[in-house]
Tab-separated table of C-alpha atoms in Angstrom:
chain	number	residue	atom	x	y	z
K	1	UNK	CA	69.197	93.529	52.417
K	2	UNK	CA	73.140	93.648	52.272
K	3	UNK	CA	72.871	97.892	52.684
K	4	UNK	CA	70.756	97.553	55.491
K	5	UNK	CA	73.288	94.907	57.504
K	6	UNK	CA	76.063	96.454	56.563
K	7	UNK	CA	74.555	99.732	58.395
K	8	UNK	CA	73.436	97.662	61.272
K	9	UNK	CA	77.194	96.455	60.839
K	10	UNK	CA	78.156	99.986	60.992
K	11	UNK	CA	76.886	100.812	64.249
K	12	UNK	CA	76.904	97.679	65.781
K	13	UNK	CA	80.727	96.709	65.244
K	14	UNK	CA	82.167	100.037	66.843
K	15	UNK	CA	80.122	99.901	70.099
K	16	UNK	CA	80.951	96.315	70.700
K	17	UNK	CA	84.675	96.980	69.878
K	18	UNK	CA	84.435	99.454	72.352
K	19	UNK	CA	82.866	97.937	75.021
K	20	UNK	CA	84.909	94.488	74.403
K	21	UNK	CA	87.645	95.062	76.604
K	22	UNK	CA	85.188	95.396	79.408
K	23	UNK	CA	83.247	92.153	78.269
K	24	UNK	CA	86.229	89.978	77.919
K	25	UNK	CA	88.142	90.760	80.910
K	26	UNK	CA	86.139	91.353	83.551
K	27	UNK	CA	85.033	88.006	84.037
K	28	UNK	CA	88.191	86.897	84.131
K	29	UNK	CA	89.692	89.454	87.007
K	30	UNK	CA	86.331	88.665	88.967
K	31	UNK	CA	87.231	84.837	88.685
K	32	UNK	CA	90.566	85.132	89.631
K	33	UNK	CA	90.059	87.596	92.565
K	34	UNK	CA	86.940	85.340	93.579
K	35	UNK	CA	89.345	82.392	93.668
K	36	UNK	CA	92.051	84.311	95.147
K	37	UNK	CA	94.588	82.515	92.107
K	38	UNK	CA	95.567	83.193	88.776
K	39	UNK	CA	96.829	79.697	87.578
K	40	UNK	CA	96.106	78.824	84.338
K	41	UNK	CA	95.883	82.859	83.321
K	42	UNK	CA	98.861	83.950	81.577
K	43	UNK	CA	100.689	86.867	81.989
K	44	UNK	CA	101.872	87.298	78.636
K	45	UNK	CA	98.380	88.225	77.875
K	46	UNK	CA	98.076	91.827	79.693
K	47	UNK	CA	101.617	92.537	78.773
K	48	UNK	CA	100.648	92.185	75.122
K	49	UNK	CA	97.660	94.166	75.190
K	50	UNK	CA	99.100	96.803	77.037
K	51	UNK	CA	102.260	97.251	74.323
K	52	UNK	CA	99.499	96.777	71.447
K	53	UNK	CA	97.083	99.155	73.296
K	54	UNK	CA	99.489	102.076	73.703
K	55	UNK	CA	101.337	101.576	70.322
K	56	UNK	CA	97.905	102.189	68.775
K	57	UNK	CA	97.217	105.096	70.700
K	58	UNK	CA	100.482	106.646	69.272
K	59	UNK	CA	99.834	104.966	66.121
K	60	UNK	CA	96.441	107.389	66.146
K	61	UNK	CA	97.669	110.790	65.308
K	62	UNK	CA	99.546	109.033	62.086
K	63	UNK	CA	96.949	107.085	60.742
K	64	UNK	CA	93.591	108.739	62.224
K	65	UNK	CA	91.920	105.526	61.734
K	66	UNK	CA	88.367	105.430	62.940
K	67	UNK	CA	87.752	106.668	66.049
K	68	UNK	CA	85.917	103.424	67.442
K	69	UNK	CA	89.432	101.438	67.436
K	70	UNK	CA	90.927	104.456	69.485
K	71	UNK	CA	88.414	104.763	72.192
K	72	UNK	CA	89.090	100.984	72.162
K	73	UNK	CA	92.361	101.307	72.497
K	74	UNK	CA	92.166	103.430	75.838
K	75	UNK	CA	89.671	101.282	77.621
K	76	UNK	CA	92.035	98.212	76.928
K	77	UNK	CA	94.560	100.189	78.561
K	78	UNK	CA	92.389	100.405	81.579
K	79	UNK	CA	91.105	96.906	81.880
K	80	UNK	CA	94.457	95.235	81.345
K	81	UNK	CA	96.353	97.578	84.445
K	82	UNK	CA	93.818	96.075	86.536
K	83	UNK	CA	93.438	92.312	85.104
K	84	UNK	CA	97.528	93.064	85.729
K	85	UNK	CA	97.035	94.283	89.329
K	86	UNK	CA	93.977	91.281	89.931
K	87	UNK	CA	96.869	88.330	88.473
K	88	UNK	CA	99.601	89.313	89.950
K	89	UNK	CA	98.006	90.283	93.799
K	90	UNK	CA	96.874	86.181	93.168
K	91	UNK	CA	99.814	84.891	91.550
K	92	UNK	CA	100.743	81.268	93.068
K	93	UNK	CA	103.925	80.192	94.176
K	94	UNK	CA	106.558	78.536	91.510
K	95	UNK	CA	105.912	75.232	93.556
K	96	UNK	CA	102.498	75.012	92.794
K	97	UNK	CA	100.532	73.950	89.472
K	98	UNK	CA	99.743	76.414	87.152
K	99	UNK	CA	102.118	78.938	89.258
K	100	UNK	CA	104.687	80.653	87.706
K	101	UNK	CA	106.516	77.489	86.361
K	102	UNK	CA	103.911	77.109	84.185
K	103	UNK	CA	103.140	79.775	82.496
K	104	UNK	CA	104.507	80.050	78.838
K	105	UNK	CA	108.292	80.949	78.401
K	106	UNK	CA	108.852	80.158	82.261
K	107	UNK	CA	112.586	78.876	82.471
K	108	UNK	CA	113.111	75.199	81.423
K	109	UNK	CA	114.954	74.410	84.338
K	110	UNK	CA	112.087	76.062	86.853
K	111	UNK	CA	109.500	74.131	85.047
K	112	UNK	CA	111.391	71.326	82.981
K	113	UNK	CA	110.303	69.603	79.941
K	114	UNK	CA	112.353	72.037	77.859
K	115	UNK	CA	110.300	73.834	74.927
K	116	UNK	CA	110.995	77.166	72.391
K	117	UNK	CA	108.484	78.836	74.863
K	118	UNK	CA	110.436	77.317	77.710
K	119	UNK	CA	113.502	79.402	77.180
K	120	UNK	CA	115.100	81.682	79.903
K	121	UNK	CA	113.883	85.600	78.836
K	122	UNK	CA	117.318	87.943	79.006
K	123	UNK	CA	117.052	89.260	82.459
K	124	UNK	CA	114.077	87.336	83.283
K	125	UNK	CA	111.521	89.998	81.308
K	126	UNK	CA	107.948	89.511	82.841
K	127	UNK	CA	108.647	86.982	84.895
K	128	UNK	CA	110.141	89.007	88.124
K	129	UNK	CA	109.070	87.587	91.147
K	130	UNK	CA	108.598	91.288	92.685
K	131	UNK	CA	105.553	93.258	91.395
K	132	UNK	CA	107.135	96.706	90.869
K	133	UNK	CA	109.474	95.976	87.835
K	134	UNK	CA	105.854	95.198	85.890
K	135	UNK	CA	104.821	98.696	86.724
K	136	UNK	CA	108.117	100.153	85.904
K	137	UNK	CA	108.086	98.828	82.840
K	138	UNK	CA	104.714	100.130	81.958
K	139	UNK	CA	105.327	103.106	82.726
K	140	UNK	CA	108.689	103.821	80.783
K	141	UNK	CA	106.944	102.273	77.749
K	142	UNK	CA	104.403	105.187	77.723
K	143	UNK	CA	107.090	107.828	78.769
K	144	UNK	CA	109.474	106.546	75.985
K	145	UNK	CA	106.492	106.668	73.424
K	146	UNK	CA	104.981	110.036	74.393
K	147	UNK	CA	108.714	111.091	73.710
K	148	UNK	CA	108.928	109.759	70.485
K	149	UNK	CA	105.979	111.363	69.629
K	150	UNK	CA	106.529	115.192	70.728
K	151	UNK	CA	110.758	114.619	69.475
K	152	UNK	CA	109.326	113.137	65.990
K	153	UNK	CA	106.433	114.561	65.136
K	154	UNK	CA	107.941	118.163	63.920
K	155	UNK	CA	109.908	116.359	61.694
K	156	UNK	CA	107.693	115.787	58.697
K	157	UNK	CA	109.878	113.618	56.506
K	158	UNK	CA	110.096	110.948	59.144
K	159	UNK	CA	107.226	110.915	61.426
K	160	UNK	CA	105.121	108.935	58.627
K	161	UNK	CA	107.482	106.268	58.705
K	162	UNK	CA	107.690	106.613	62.462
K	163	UNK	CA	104.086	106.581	62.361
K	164	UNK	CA	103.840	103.597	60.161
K	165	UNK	CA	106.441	101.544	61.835
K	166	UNK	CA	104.747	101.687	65.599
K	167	UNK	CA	101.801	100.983	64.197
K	168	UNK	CA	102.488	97.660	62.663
K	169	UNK	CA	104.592	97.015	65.746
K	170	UNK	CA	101.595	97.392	67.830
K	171	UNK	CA	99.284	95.650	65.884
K	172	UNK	CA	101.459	93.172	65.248
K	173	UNK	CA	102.258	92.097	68.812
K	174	UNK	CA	98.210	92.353	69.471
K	175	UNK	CA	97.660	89.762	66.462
K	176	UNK	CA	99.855	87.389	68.873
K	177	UNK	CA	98.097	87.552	72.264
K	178	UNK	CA	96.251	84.049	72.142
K	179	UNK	CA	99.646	82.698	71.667
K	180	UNK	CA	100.813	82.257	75.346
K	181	UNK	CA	97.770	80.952	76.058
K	182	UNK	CA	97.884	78.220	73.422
K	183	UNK	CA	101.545	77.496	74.691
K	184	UNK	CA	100.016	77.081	78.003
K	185	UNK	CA	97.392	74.856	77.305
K	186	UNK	CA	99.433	72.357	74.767
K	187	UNK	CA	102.048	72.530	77.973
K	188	UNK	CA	99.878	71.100	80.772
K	189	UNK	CA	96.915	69.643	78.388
K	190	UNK	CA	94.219	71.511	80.421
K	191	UNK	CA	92.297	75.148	79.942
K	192	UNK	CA	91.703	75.262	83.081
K	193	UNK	CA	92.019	78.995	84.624
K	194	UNK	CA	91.219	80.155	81.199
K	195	UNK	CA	87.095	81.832	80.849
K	196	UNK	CA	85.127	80.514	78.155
K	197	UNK	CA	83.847	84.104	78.290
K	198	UNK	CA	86.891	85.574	77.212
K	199	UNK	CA	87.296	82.950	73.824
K	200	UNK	CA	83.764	83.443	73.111
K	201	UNK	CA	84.015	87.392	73.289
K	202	UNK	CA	87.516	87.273	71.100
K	203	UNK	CA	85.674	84.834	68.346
K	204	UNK	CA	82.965	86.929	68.113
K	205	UNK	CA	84.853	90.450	67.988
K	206	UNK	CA	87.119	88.775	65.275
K	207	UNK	CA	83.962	87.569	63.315
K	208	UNK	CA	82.273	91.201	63.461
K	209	UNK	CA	85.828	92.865	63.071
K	210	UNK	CA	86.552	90.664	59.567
K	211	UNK	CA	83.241	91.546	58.322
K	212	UNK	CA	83.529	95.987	59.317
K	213	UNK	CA	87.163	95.916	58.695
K	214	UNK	CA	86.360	95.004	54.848
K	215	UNK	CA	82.867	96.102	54.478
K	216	UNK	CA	83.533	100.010	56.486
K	217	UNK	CA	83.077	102.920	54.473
K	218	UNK	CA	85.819	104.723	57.516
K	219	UNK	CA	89.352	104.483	56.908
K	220	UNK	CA	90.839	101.062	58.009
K	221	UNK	CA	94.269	100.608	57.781
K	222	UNK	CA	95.663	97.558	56.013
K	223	UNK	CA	97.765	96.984	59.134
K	224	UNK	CA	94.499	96.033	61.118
K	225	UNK	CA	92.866	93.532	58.475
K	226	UNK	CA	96.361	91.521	58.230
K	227	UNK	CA	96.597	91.091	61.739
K	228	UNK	CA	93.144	90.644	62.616
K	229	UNK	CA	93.163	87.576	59.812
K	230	UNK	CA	96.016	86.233	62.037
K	231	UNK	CA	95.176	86.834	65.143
K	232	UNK	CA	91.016	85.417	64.114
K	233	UNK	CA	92.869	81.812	63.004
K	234	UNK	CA	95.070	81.867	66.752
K	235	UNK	CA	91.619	82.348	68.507
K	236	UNK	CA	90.122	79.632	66.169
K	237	UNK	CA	92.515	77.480	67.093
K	238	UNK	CA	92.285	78.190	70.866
K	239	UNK	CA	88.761	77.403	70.265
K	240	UNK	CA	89.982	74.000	69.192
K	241	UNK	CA	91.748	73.116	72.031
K	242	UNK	CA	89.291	73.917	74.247
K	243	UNK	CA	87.339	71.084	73.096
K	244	UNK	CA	90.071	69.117	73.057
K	245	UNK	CA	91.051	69.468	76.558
K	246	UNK	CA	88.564	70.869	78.265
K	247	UNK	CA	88.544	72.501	81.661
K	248	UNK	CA	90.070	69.991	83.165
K	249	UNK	CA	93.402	69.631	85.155
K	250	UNK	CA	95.347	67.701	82.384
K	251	UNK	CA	96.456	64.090	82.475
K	252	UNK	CA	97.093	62.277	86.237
K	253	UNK	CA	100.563	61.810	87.397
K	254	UNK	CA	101.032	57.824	87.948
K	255	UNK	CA	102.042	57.094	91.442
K	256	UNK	CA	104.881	55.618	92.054
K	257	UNK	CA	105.433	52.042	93.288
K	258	UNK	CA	107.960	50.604	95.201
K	259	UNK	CA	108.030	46.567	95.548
K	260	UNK	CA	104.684	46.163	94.686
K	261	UNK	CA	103.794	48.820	97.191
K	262	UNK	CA	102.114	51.822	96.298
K	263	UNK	CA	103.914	55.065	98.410
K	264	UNK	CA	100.282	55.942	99.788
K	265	UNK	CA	100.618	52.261	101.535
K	266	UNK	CA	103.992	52.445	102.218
K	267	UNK	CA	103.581	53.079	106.305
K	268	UNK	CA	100.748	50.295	106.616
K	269	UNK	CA	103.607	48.147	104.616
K	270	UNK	CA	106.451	49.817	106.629
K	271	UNK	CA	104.736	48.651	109.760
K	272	UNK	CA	104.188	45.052	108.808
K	273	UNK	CA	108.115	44.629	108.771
K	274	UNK	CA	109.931	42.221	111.590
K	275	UNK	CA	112.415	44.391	113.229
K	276	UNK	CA	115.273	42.631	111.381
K	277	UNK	CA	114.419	43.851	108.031
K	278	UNK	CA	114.035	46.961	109.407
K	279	UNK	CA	117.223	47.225	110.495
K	280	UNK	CA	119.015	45.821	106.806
K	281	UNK	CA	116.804	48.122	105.769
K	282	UNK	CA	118.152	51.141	107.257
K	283	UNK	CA	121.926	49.980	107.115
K	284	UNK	CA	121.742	49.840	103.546
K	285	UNK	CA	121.925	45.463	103.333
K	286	UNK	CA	119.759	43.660	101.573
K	287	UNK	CA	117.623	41.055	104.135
K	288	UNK	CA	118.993	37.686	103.701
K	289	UNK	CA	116.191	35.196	104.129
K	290	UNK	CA	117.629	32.067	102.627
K	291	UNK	CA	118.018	30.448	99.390
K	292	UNK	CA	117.321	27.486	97.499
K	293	UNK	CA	120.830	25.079	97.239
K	294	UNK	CA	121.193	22.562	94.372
K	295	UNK	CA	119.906	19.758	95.947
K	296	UNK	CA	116.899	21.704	96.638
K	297	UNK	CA	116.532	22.214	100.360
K	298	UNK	CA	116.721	25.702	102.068
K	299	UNK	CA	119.734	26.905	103.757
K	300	UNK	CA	119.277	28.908	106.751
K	301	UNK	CA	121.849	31.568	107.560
K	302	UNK	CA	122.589	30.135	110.584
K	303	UNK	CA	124.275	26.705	108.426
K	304	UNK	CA	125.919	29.251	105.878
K	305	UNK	CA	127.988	30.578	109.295
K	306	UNK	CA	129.061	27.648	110.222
């Protein structure tokens, strides 16, 4: 019984790692384009993939891991340039909810309420306000690394560690890519903008990846099953807070009163004025109506003149 579900295992695992990508993401650029905003998506999440995605690619002629993971690796590659393209084409303003104030590691002073993931980024890294700086920087990422490769890999007493060192890099930064999200979500107490789609396609690839990363007869490196254990307990706890909050849009801001007058009512209450305290009003003086003396009668302000 175990042989036979570890073979189903076998040839299960690979396709769906394959295909996952596709599952996970699509929804979510369809969702976003269909509601012409991505608030609530992070952008942290296609810049991590991407780094992860071609690190591992690199990683490849190195390691020659299995195949499955590669092919993977080059479909995430494709997904997350256009999830990229879909979230930023739909990105809202800095003014509005879930804009770019809120995403994780905005400035503190753009988005207040301070925070580790609040902190200004050195030369404001992925979060320009311009699109073309995000496709620069994709695209000297995978000139830099196909240099590395073709300087390095002649040189057989350091490629390995090379090798070894991009690898873990890459697979390292993937392990962290339901981190902005969680950041996001503690930040404004809401999933909203977030797919259920995509946590229930990354707890079920981390389930079947746990079970074919230590049951696969094909060479899995170690780097994979550490950060797959990691990144399987950040999706957990994702999973977590979406029951805790919900797809909701987090907890109401309490209007503000003013003299037992609510600011929605304030014309109706601005209207009922006499044109007196109107005019204290807008000189800045308090409206004198009278006050009780010691002996207990009222004193108009026409007796305090004279």
């Amino acid at each position: 019984m175990l042989g036979w579900l570890a073979s189903f295992s076998g040839y299960l695992t690979p396709v769906f790692l394959v295909l996952s990508p596709l599952l996970s993401y699509t929804d979510q650029a369809i969702s976003m384009y269909k509601a012409r905003s991505s608030a609530g998506f992070s952008l942290d999440i296609p810049l991590i993939m991407l780094v992860a995605s071609l690190f591992r690619i690199f990683y490849y002629p190195g390691a020659h891991f299995d195949k499955a993971l590669l092919v993977q690796s080059f479909v995430m590659v494709f997904i997350q340039l256009i999830l990229l393209k879909v979230a930023l084409d739909h990105r809202p303003g800095p003014s509005s909810k879930g804009g770019e104030a809120a995403v994780p590691f905005a400035r503190a002073h753009d988005g207040g309420g301070g925070g580790l993931w609040e902190a200004p980024r050195p030369y404001r890294f992925w979060q320009w306000r311009s699109a073309k700086p995000y496709w620069h920087f994709v695209l000297y990422m995978f000139l830099g690394l196909a240099a590395c490769e073709l300087v390095l890999a002649p040189v057989h007493w350091l490629y390995p560690a090379y090798s070894a060192l991009i690898g873990y890099t890459g697979l390292s930064v993937e392990a962290t890519l339901p981190l902005p999200q969680i950041f996001s979500n503690a930040r404004s107490r809401s999933c909203k903008g977030f797919r259920v789609s995509v946590l229930a396609s990354w707890l079920l690839g981390d389930a079947m990846k746990m079970y074919w990363f230590f049951s696969s007869a094909t060479q899995i490196p170690w780097a994979f099953k550490i950060c797959g254990i990691f990144q399987a307990g950040c999706d957990s706890f994702l999973g977590v807070q979406y029951l805790m909050y919900g797809n909701g849009s987090g907890p109401a801001v309490p209007e503000l009163v003013v003299k037992d007058h609510k600011m929605s009512d304030w014309p109706a209450a601005a209207s009922a004025m006499g044109e007196s305290e109107k005019l204290t009003m807008q000189m800045g003086v308090p409206h004198a109506t009278g006050r009780d003396t010691p002996v207990g009668r009222r004193t108009s302000l026409a007796d305090k003149s004279t």
